[in-house]
């Protein structure tokens, strides 16, 4: 078991023949991920990285039975690409693209809420199930198959956690990079739920940062429903206030925006919060010992 | 991207949102000319002279004044243009005023009392929807209203698939206690405001106050407009409205080469790849007894050129006593980054503060060796904890 993606996932790459798509699809294939093809409108019928290229996601699904898509399409076209994947029946849509206009994501969120699919990201490092499938841009070699699940808003900070887990003699089930944009498909709570329900996952690492209330929401869910130890870290204790958030936005966000507030809520909910990002791996090793 | 009041109002007006009319001026002479034109257009004989800076609370700092004659316009503009305006939202030293907006006086007496309304359009992150937030308590600090009288703040969520509906506009006007002509004007105002928000790809509109005039017109008297920087490619005309004099020059310089830099007050500079890891690195500096001097995300390609620019930017800050470089090389090879650091160091020449370089990921050991053998005053580390310990060591 694992969550979202595994060795049997049939994965297509949207933006397959572009620079980013080509490089990362190559890395995914090298890791042993089951990439069955890709989509680049206008290049259908060609072969790229020994895999078929299709004009539309619908055609790719029909010909390959794909159920997972990873999107490397530039920001101006990414919202369209996500909706195309959802419309074609893709179940897990992983969007790496950074810089999608937020009002485009408002529309996307509303569109996919009415369809049977899970969006991961955008602006995320992707999803990776150790030893089975790399659907993202994470470096494969730092992973080691094991029992720790990871949920994170950040890219390199996820790698840091993965690496610490591996160096602590443990390994990972699935690492889910949910992304750092104001609107994302899968929330911290939803990702934690998946890992909590995964029989192979024995411990969960939850990494957040300042802004929004996703971590608080996840923490409250864990308090009620948690069955496995959770280690938490929130980046940005020292970040200046009000740099990224507008004046009026801070009200709707509420008082749960700061690192201190989030950590306090997480601790109250029984999460093992570490203040130093260097202690994530050691803390999990201690809890699983 | 933040806009000035006059720029925001011009966008609102282009979508049919009624605004307090005004003209922008760079000099007192231009201000008087502007006042004369406004008089011709509106008949207004009194004028409001408003400092144009990217900060709220301008009135409290003496940046907004009523002029009852052209002579007043002249003397008030002379005072305001060039002043260092200090408000609760500016840095302690204030912000220099380069322009004033000369606007019609809209608080004229009439059949009813003028009343001030608060209205903003923003993204509710939790719901993933654009929301209109409004209150009868306009003209005040909305955070204070939220704290003291939260029941006076209303929210209306918009379904993106269909946009704002008539019943929603009516609900807002009713909740604001309006009737007659003011009610009708408000429904139009709200509908056009939402249209403007979507049309210009805004991330925040804050109109405080929206005024109901004594003759029941509804107009935007102030505007705080923030545009989504990621959507500016769709609006080249708005992109040109960016006022670089409002931004920190070092942050502008960093942005030009693709570095995301934010100046802070501490004594330990840092250079990191990835925003989350950058914030975590700042936190670790604090835990090691220092204070972060900056946030700096070098992005995915930490090549020699970028690293050099990053070093130069960090070293401009004379408070910096040490620099921590923290790169988790996923796809990028650490030995290449290490070479970039060595080259950058040699190009800059004499660097007088200790540098701690933590490289982790592909070829991390080779990278450490390369740095250790470079003969430079650079401490190397592989684990994050080692880097933290070294920061503590050099600060001791």
XYZ file of C-alpha atoms in Angstrom:
685
model
C 0.000 0.000 0.000
C 0.868 3.673 -0.111
C -1.269 6.600 -1.124
C -2.133 8.401 -4.367
C 0.489 6.750 -6.590
C 2.156 3.345 -6.717
C 3.928 0.993 -9.106
C 0.676 0.219 -10.921
C -0.273 3.852 -11.544
C -0.445 4.699 -15.240
C 1.046 8.126 -15.534
C 0.947 10.674 -18.319
C 2.886 13.920 -18.520
C 1.133 17.108 -19.702
C 3.670 19.450 -21.250
C 5.616 16.280 -22.117
C 7.829 17.636 -24.904
C 8.780 20.961 -23.264
C 12.072 21.516 -21.464
C 10.829 20.896 -17.923
C 8.539 18.060 -18.968
C 11.271 16.291 -20.909
C 13.852 16.561 -18.135
C 11.624 15.497 -15.274
C 9.761 12.802 -17.235
C 13.217 11.361 -17.991
C 14.072 11.361 -14.290
C 10.745 9.756 -13.422
C 11.263 6.986 -15.958
C 14.808 6.432 -14.713
C 13.417 5.940 -11.193
C 11.201 3.185 -12.586
C 7.931 5.126 -12.633
C 5.278 3.758 -14.966
C 5.062 6.679 -17.418
C 2.758 5.542 -20.228
C 2.840 8.609 -22.440
C 2.390 12.328 -22.629
C 0.291 15.137 -24.015
C 1.395 18.097 -26.101
C -1.349 19.642 -28.246
C -0.279 19.548 -31.896
C 2.383 16.887 -31.394
C 0.060 13.893 -31.234
C 1.366 10.829 -33.048
C 4.999 11.519 -32.275
C 7.123 9.460 -29.909
C 9.043 11.113 -27.087
C 11.291 9.351 -24.565
C 10.103 6.103 -26.200
C 6.532 6.905 -25.220
C 3.557 8.007 -27.323
C 2.560 11.687 -27.499
C -1.154 12.567 -27.680
C -2.976 15.760 -28.665
C -5.495 15.556 -25.840
C -5.688 14.032 -22.386
C -8.929 12.278 -23.372
C -7.105 10.472 -26.180
C -4.226 9.550 -23.862
C -6.681 8.097 -21.339
C -8.484 6.148 -24.045
C -5.306 4.664 -25.546
C -3.239 4.049 -22.404
C -5.737 3.768 -19.544
C -3.866 6.536 -17.712
C -5.199 7.424 -14.247
C -2.539 9.870 -13.051
C -1.271 13.018 -14.740
C 1.620 15.301 -13.911
C 1.483 18.843 -15.294
C 4.514 20.888 -16.382
C 2.519 23.305 -18.540
C 3.501 27.029 -18.297
C 1.402 29.119 -15.842
C -0.730 30.844 -18.488
C -2.059 27.473 -19.714
C -1.914 25.407 -16.533
C -5.466 26.016 -15.299
C -6.762 24.805 -18.646
C -4.526 21.731 -18.450
C -5.834 20.805 -14.989
C -9.460 21.082 -16.129
C -8.690 19.053 -19.247
C -7.247 16.269 -17.093
C -10.248 16.337 -14.738
C -12.654 16.243 -17.674
C -10.855 13.266 -19.198
C -11.333 11.240 -16.029
C -7.813 11.405 -14.588
C -8.033 10.513 -10.892
C -4.849 12.083 -9.527
C -3.660 15.354 -11.062
C -0.265 16.539 -9.866
C 0.491 20.139 -10.843
C 4.099 21.271 -10.550
C 3.652 24.625 -12.330
C 4.506 27.700 -10.260
C 2.913 31.111 -10.791
C -0.645 30.290 -11.881
C -2.860 33.409 -11.491
C -4.921 32.995 -8.347
C -8.244 33.809 -10.037
C -7.564 30.964 -12.498
C -7.212 28.651 -9.512
C -10.505 29.897 -8.050
C -12.187 28.616 -11.217
C -10.212 25.371 -11.244
C -11.072 24.628 -7.620
C -14.765 25.093 -8.327
C -14.517 22.931 -11.469
C -12.720 19.977 -9.915
C -14.869 20.021 -6.763
C -17.669 18.685 -8.950
C -15.578 15.874 -10.395
C -14.178 12.646 -9.039
C -10.501 13.535 -8.912
C -7.757 14.661 -6.557
C -5.591 17.660 -7.389
C -2.160 17.940 -5.792
C -0.544 21.388 -5.974
C -0.036 23.612 -7.857
C 3.405 25.019 -7.107
C 4.519 21.782 -5.467
C 7.306 19.205 -5.778
C 4.810 16.414 -6.514
C 4.043 13.048 -4.957
C 6.490 10.220 -4.453
C 5.978 6.699 -3.220
C 9.390 5.331 -2.298
C 10.591 2.524 -4.533
C 7.427 2.635 -6.671
C 6.553 5.907 -8.349
C 8.082 9.344 -8.576
C 5.422 11.736 -9.820
C 7.261 14.961 -9.269
C 10.603 16.691 -9.224
C 11.902 15.308 -5.937
C 15.383 13.751 -6.023
C 14.726 9.996 -6.016
C 17.990 8.886 -4.421
C 17.235 10.405 -0.988
C 14.220 8.110 -0.565
C 14.237 4.716 1.101
C 11.185 2.478 1.232
C 9.783 2.492 4.754
C 6.923 3.490 7.021
C 6.930 7.285 7.358
C 4.501 9.441 5.403
C 5.267 13.100 4.739
C 2.982 16.051 4.010
C 4.568 19.385 3.189
C 3.893 22.785 1.638
C 7.495 23.261 0.581
C 9.840 21.591 -1.907
C 13.358 21.619 -0.522
C 12.090 21.427 3.054
C 10.351 18.174 2.073
C 13.676 16.862 0.744
C 15.254 17.846 4.041
C 12.670 15.814 5.983
C 12.943 12.834 3.613
C 16.719 12.880 3.891
C 16.653 13.078 7.700
C 14.268 10.104 7.821
C 16.541 8.074 5.573
C 19.656 9.076 7.561
C 17.863 8.085 10.791
C 17.687 4.540 9.411
C 13.997 4.764 8.548
C 12.217 5.100 5.226
C 9.164 6.619 3.588
C 5.846 5.366 2.280
C 4.623 8.416 0.356
C 5.738 12.039 0.425
C 3.053 14.490 -0.645
C 4.086 18.017 -1.578
C 0.779 19.877 -1.372
C 2.181 23.215 -2.584
C 2.485 26.690 -1.169
C -0.052 28.666 -3.217
C -3.088 30.371 -1.662
C -5.396 27.894 -3.401
C -4.342 24.269 -3.609
C -6.198 21.103 -4.513
C -5.421 18.826 -1.586
C -5.177 20.351 1.871
C -2.887 19.363 4.716
C -5.841 17.697 6.456
C -6.808 15.655 3.399
C -3.221 14.490 2.865
C -2.879 13.559 6.550
C -6.173 11.629 6.348
C -4.860 9.574 3.426
C -1.693 8.663 5.319
C -3.613 7.951 8.529
C -5.729 5.441 6.558
C -2.734 3.820 4.866
C -1.859 0.550 6.666
C 1.824 0.778 5.707
C 2.332 4.230 7.159
C 3.297 4.142 10.853
C 4.239 7.750 11.447
C 3.454 11.055 9.755
C 5.510 14.205 9.308
C 3.539 17.378 8.731
C 5.462 20.423 7.541
C 3.775 23.771 7.211
C 4.562 27.434 7.090
C 3.063 30.802 8.003
C -0.184 31.921 6.352
C -3.610 30.302 6.020
C -5.177 27.845 8.440
C -4.477 24.461 6.813
C -2.246 23.206 9.611
C -4.695 24.182 12.335
C -7.479 22.401 10.457
C -5.326 19.268 10.092
C -4.268 19.410 13.737
C -7.894 19.476 14.941
C -8.706 16.516 12.724
C -5.722 14.625 14.117
C -6.816 15.338 17.686
C -10.167 13.666 16.991
C -9.112 10.910 14.615
C -5.348 10.399 14.847
C -4.058 6.867 15.366
C -0.372 7.357 14.529
C 2.369 9.643 15.883
C 2.681 12.933 14.000
C 5.800 15.122 13.996
C 5.184 18.741 13.022
C 7.287 21.683 11.950
C 6.162 25.173 10.937
C 8.605 27.336 8.996
C 8.615 31.076 9.472
C 8.830 31.758 13.201
C 11.223 34.584 12.297
C 9.447 35.741 9.127
C 8.338 39.380 9.118
C 4.623 39.899 9.515
C 2.492 41.341 6.761
C 4.968 40.908 3.954
C 2.963 38.510 1.862
C -0.540 39.161 3.166
C -2.798 42.108 2.467
C -4.381 44.121 5.246
C -7.912 42.816 4.751
C -6.749 39.274 4.064
C -5.354 38.939 7.556
C -8.850 39.174 9.027
C -10.369 36.334 7.071
C -7.273 34.252 7.720
C -7.889 34.785 11.417
C -5.449 34.525 14.273
C -4.037 31.158 13.248
C -1.640 32.598 10.671
C 1.607 32.899 12.611
C 4.106 30.110 13.262
C 3.687 30.514 17.032
C -0.101 30.225 16.829
C 0.027 27.208 14.546
C 2.583 25.415 16.683
C 0.533 26.061 19.829
C -2.585 24.604 18.197
C -0.632 21.606 16.901
C 0.852 20.924 20.345
C -2.591 21.150 21.946
C -3.777 18.563 19.455
C -1.058 16.103 20.408
C 1.349 16.668 17.530
C 5.041 16.400 18.364
C 6.200 19.830 17.214
C 9.923 20.441 16.763
C 11.245 24.014 16.807
C 14.343 23.176 14.780
C 13.986 21.809 11.248
C 17.153 19.799 11.984
C 15.287 17.639 14.520
C 12.462 16.297 12.322
C 14.081 12.943 11.536
C 15.436 12.314 15.032
C 12.048 13.041 16.611
C 10.287 10.569 14.331
C 12.952 7.918 14.983
C 12.436 8.415 18.723
C 8.661 8.022 18.403
C 8.843 4.914 16.235
C 11.595 3.238 18.305
C 1.774 44.420 -6.881
C 0.509 47.419 -4.913
C -0.899 50.463 -6.678
C -1.312 54.081 -5.641
C -4.774 55.381 -4.822
C -4.997 57.328 -8.075
C -3.980 54.282 -10.156
C -6.439 52.019 -8.378
C -9.228 54.525 -8.877
C -8.473 54.797 -12.590
C -8.873 51.028 -12.925
C -12.114 51.061 -10.920
C -13.518 53.892 -13.023
C -12.705 51.995 -16.222
C -15.093 49.261 -15.012
C -17.868 51.733 -14.241
C -17.270 51.953 -10.497
C -18.208 55.474 -9.345
C -15.216 57.227 -7.791
C -14.389 60.531 -6.163
C -12.994 62.416 -9.159
C -9.454 63.752 -9.030
C -6.207 64.389 -10.881
C -2.669 63.540 -9.911
C 0.040 66.216 -9.642
C 3.833 66.270 -9.213
C 4.178 69.958 -8.266
C 2.056 72.591 -6.438
C 1.523 74.385 -9.774
C 0.163 71.212 -11.340
C -1.984 70.715 -8.257
C -3.621 74.120 -8.722
C -4.186 73.407 -12.423
C -5.728 70.082 -11.444
C -8.031 71.798 -8.948
C -9.212 74.229 -11.624
C -10.018 71.390 -14.014
C -11.894 69.518 -11.304
C -13.862 72.678 -10.572
C -14.858 72.894 -14.246
C -15.889 69.243 -14.328
C -17.624 68.895 -11.002
C -18.361 72.386 -9.735
C -16.558 71.492 -6.519
C -15.020 74.567 -4.871
C -13.319 72.706 -2.066
C -10.677 70.059 -2.749
C -8.905 67.266 -0.916
C -5.146 67.009 -1.391
C -3.937 63.458 -0.768
C -0.360 62.192 -0.547
C 0.213 59.225 -2.862
C 2.251 56.576 -1.060
C 1.788 52.836 -0.639
C 0.591 52.934 2.954
C -2.635 53.441 4.820
C -3.337 55.859 7.652
C -2.205 58.829 5.545
C -4.682 61.205 7.161
C -3.257 60.552 10.628
C 0.221 61.498 9.428
C -0.906 64.775 7.840
C -0.925 63.441 4.292
C -4.594 64.205 3.526
C -5.909 67.758 3.859
C -8.929 69.777 2.858
C -8.275 72.877 0.720
C -10.951 75.560 0.600
C -9.328 77.681 -2.123
C -6.736 77.438 -4.909
C -4.261 79.149 -2.566
C -4.911 76.390 -0.046
C -4.309 73.782 -2.756
C -1.007 75.472 -3.525
C 0.248 75.727 0.048
C -0.975 72.278 1.129
C 0.588 70.628 -1.942
C 3.855 72.477 -1.258
C 3.849 71.038 2.248
C 2.950 67.497 1.242
C 5.041 66.990 -1.911
C 8.534 66.070 -0.808
C 7.608 65.416 2.824
C 8.564 62.223 4.713
C 5.099 60.976 5.565
C 4.954 58.829 8.681
C 1.852 56.684 9.238
C 1.164 53.567 11.335
C 1.862 51.521 8.181
C 5.137 53.123 6.994
C 8.633 52.383 8.306
C 9.487 54.606 11.323
C 11.315 57.056 9.055
C 8.243 57.407 6.844
C 7.956 57.443 3.082
C 8.807 60.290 0.742
C 5.796 61.741 -1.071
C 6.370 62.351 -4.785
C 2.819 62.940 -5.969
C -0.480 64.228 -4.659
C -3.993 63.449 -5.792
C -6.186 66.527 -5.934
C -9.799 65.375 -5.596
C -13.260 66.875 -5.432
C -14.777 67.431 -1.994
C -17.520 64.857 -1.570
C -18.608 65.537 1.999
C -20.803 68.480 0.964
C -24.002 69.105 2.966
C -27.370 68.116 1.530
C -30.666 66.365 2.184
C -29.200 63.520 4.216
C -26.051 62.995 6.259
C -23.127 61.520 4.303
C -22.173 58.099 5.683
C -19.045 55.997 5.322
C -19.064 52.320 4.419
C -16.242 49.773 4.384
C -15.910 47.367 1.465
C -13.208 44.976 0.339
C -12.949 42.211 -2.227
C -10.514 39.461 -1.406
C -9.781 35.776 -1.617
C -11.064 33.582 1.175
C -8.268 31.030 1.127
C -10.093 28.405 3.139
C -13.042 28.403 0.754
C -11.063 29.103 -2.398
C -13.549 31.801 -3.352
C -13.606 35.526 -3.898
C -15.473 37.191 -1.058
C -16.886 40.677 -0.600
C -16.443 41.906 2.941
C -18.376 44.997 4.000
C -19.481 46.972 7.000
C -21.443 50.047 7.950
C -18.404 51.056 10.020
C -16.480 52.731 7.207
C -13.604 55.160 7.513
C -12.177 53.286 10.482
C -9.481 50.696 10.920
C -11.331 47.532 9.935
C -9.188 45.341 12.194
C -10.449 47.344 15.166
C -14.028 46.875 13.937
C -13.413 43.117 13.570
C -12.179 42.966 17.130
C -14.756 45.147 18.864
C -17.908 44.640 16.803
C -17.477 41.551 14.617
C -21.255 41.374 14.057
C -21.004 44.574 12.020
C -18.827 42.866 9.403
C -20.645 40.990 6.640
C -19.271 38.622 4.014
C -20.672 37.586 0.660
C -19.076 34.693 -1.167
C -19.121 34.631 -4.969
C -19.542 31.437 -6.992
C -16.841 31.697 -9.686
C -18.864 29.698 -12.197
C -21.642 32.300 -12.420
C -20.084 35.429 -10.918
C -21.911 37.879 -8.683
C -25.718 37.738 -8.859
C -28.341 40.453 -8.488
C -29.711 39.042 -5.254
C -26.246 39.236 -3.717
C -25.865 42.904 -4.649
C -29.310 43.609 -3.181
C -28.476 41.714 0.007
C -25.361 43.828 0.470
C -27.300 47.072 -0.087
C -30.020 45.971 2.364
C -27.484 44.936 5.011
C -25.914 48.374 4.699
C -29.289 49.896 5.520
C -29.651 51.747 2.225
C -32.854 52.663 0.431
C -34.098 54.579 -2.594
C -31.487 55.969 -4.948
C -28.576 55.002 -2.667
C -29.794 51.383 -2.668
C -29.867 51.251 -6.466
C -26.466 52.913 -6.758
C -24.984 50.451 -4.282
C -26.165 47.384 -6.221
C -24.528 48.825 -9.333
C -21.393 49.738 -7.384
C -20.974 46.204 -6.001
C -21.600 44.496 -9.347
C -19.035 46.695 -11.096
C -16.546 46.324 -8.269
C -16.601 42.539 -8.643
C -16.326 42.880 -12.415
C -13.263 45.096 -11.920
C -11.689 42.657 -9.438
C -11.927 39.760 -11.887
C -11.146 41.896 -14.934
C -7.889 43.320 -13.629
C -6.818 40.098 -11.845
C -6.679 41.750 -8.452
C -5.722 39.973 -5.272
C -7.169 42.663 -3.003
C -9.496 45.647 -3.239
C -10.028 47.652 -0.109
C -12.295 50.673 -0.471
C -12.385 52.499 2.812
C -14.495 54.496 2.761
C -17.167 53.962 0.190
C -19.235 57.094 0.688
C -22.970 57.597 0.557
C -23.095 61.295 -0.215
C -25.685 63.743 1.102
C -27.483 63.409 -2.256
C -27.433 59.589 -2.132
C -24.631 58.839 -4.597
C -22.355 55.889 -3.808
C -18.677 56.543 -4.584
C -15.227 55.146 -3.816
C -13.360 57.828 -1.860
C -10.192 55.802 -1.335
C -8.784 52.734 -3.053
C -6.245 50.177 -2.051
C -5.708 47.911 -5.027
C -3.284 45.003 -5.100
C -2.851 43.136 -8.368
C -1.825 39.487 -8.705
C 1.769 39.663 -9.940
C 1.355 36.239 -11.582
C -1.379 37.618 -13.841
C 0.396 40.770 -15.008
C 1.303 39.088 -18.283
C -2.365 39.572 -19.187
C -2.220 43.296 -18.342
C 0.918 44.971 -19.706
C -0.689 48.401 -19.135
C -1.117 47.699 -15.434
C 2.396 46.258 -15.183
C 3.660 49.700 -16.168
C 1.979 51.179 -13.089
C 4.610 49.615 -10.829
C 6.315 52.360 -8.787
C 9.835 51.195 -7.994
C 10.448 54.166 -5.677
C 7.966 52.559 -3.268
C 10.035 49.404 -3.007
C 13.261 48.584 -1.212
C 16.048 49.212 -3.797
C 17.977 46.120 -2.729
C 14.879 43.963 -3.118
C 14.335 45.426 -6.582
C 17.952 44.688 -7.545
C 17.615 41.105 -6.278
C 14.331 40.606 -8.100
C 15.901 41.713 -11.383
C 18.231 38.677 -11.335
C 15.567 36.262 -10.133
C 16.430 36.267 -6.434
C 13.620 36.552 -3.930
C 15.065 38.767 -1.202
C 13.528 40.394 1.847
C 15.609 42.653 4.069
C 15.433 41.986 7.819
C 17.182 43.435 10.877
C 19.455 40.626 12.094
C 23.162 39.793 12.051
C 23.329 36.517 10.103
C 22.714 36.597 6.360
C 21.443 33.545 4.567
C 21.136 32.175 1.055
C 18.873 29.187 0.493
C 17.130 27.348 -2.343
C 13.370 27.153 -1.851
C 11.089 29.440 0.167
C 10.114 26.933 2.869
C 13.706 25.877 3.511
C 14.698 29.568 3.491
C 12.225 30.340 6.271
C 13.351 27.213 8.149
C 16.966 28.385 7.814
C 16.055 31.763 9.287
C 14.452 29.925 12.195
C 17.576 27.839 12.726
C 19.714 30.995 12.804
C 17.520 32.286 15.615
C 17.788 28.974 17.490
C 21.578 29.200 17.159
C 21.668 32.543 18.930
C 21.687 34.843 15.917
C 19.043 36.857 14.123
C 18.335 36.456 10.420
C 19.462 39.481 8.371
C 17.391 38.524 5.375
C 15.222 36.019 3.547
C 16.841 34.955 0.288
C 15.607 32.249 -2.045
C 18.087 31.694 -4.890
C 15.662 29.436 -6.736
C 16.417 26.241 -8.572
C 19.593 27.200 -10.395
C 22.207 28.274 -7.880
C 24.890 29.044 -10.460
C 28.033 31.159 -9.883
C 26.495 34.358 -11.261
C 23.453 34.211 -9.009
C 25.456 33.162 -5.977
C 27.814 36.097 -6.567
C 24.947 38.579 -6.831
C 23.394 37.081 -3.708
C 26.651 37.432 -1.762
C 27.051 41.041 -2.896
C 23.520 41.882 -1.812
C 23.894 40.251 1.598
C 27.293 41.921 2.180
C 25.840 45.399 1.567
C 24.260 45.079 4.989
C 27.009 46.075 7.437
C 25.185 44.446 10.358
C 25.880 41.015 8.870
C 28.417 39.119 11.005
C 28.140 35.737 9.299
C 26.506 34.147 6.271
C 24.841 30.757 6.170
C 24.418 29.159 2.761
C 21.953 26.274 2.853
C 21.389 24.446 -0.406
C 19.555 21.160 -0.693
C 20.666 19.993 -4.101
C 17.943 17.752 -5.405
C 18.348 17.724 -9.113
C 21.170 20.288 -9.060
C 24.558 18.830 -8.232
C 26.132 20.128 -5.037
C 29.677 20.092 -6.423
C 28.561 22.526 -9.122
C 27.005 24.797 -6.513
C 30.214 24.534 -4.446
C 32.255 25.564 -7.471
C 29.877 28.483 -7.946
C 30.433 29.563 -4.355
C 34.227 29.336 -4.696
C 34.158 31.329 -7.959
C 31.827 33.943 -6.504
C 34.010 34.267 -3.427
C 37.141 34.764 -5.550
C 35.409 37.296 -7.812
C 34.290 39.411 -4.886
C 37.743 39.241 -3.335
C 38.107 39.877 0.341
C 35.068 38.799 2.324
C 35.501 39.664 5.972
C 32.656 37.719 7.522
C 32.743 33.979 8.114
C 30.684 31.918 5.692
C 29.113 28.598 6.556
C 28.154 26.499 3.599
C 25.825 23.577 4.018
C 25.336 21.537 0.871
C 23.208 18.435 0.945
C 21.969 16.200 -1.827
C 23.634 14.901 -4.985
C 27.449 14.840 -4.608
C 27.345 16.524 -1.193
C 30.592 14.899 -0.014
C 32.480 15.965 -3.151
C 31.149 19.460 -2.632
C 32.343 19.555 0.977
C 35.783 18.413 -0.142
C 35.909 21.067 -2.835
C 35.124 23.778 -0.303
C 37.476 22.436 2.374
C 40.346 22.353 -0.136
C 39.653 25.785 -1.622
C 41.688 27.548 1.062
C 38.876 30.055 1.585
C 37.579 31.158 4.974
C 34.525 28.992 4.501
C 33.193 26.433 6.978
C 31.456 23.507 5.385
C 28.715 21.267 6.674
C 26.539 18.471 5.360
C 23.884 17.995 8.023
C 21.549 20.863 8.938
C 22.425 20.450 12.638
C 26.152 20.800 11.819
C 25.389 24.059 10.047
C 23.402 25.292 13.049
C 26.269 24.396 15.403
C 28.768 26.239 13.186
C 26.610 29.369 13.232
C 26.622 29.232 17.021
C 30.412 28.747 16.977
C 31.188 31.766 14.775
C 28.829 34.030 16.718
C 30.368 33.070 20.070
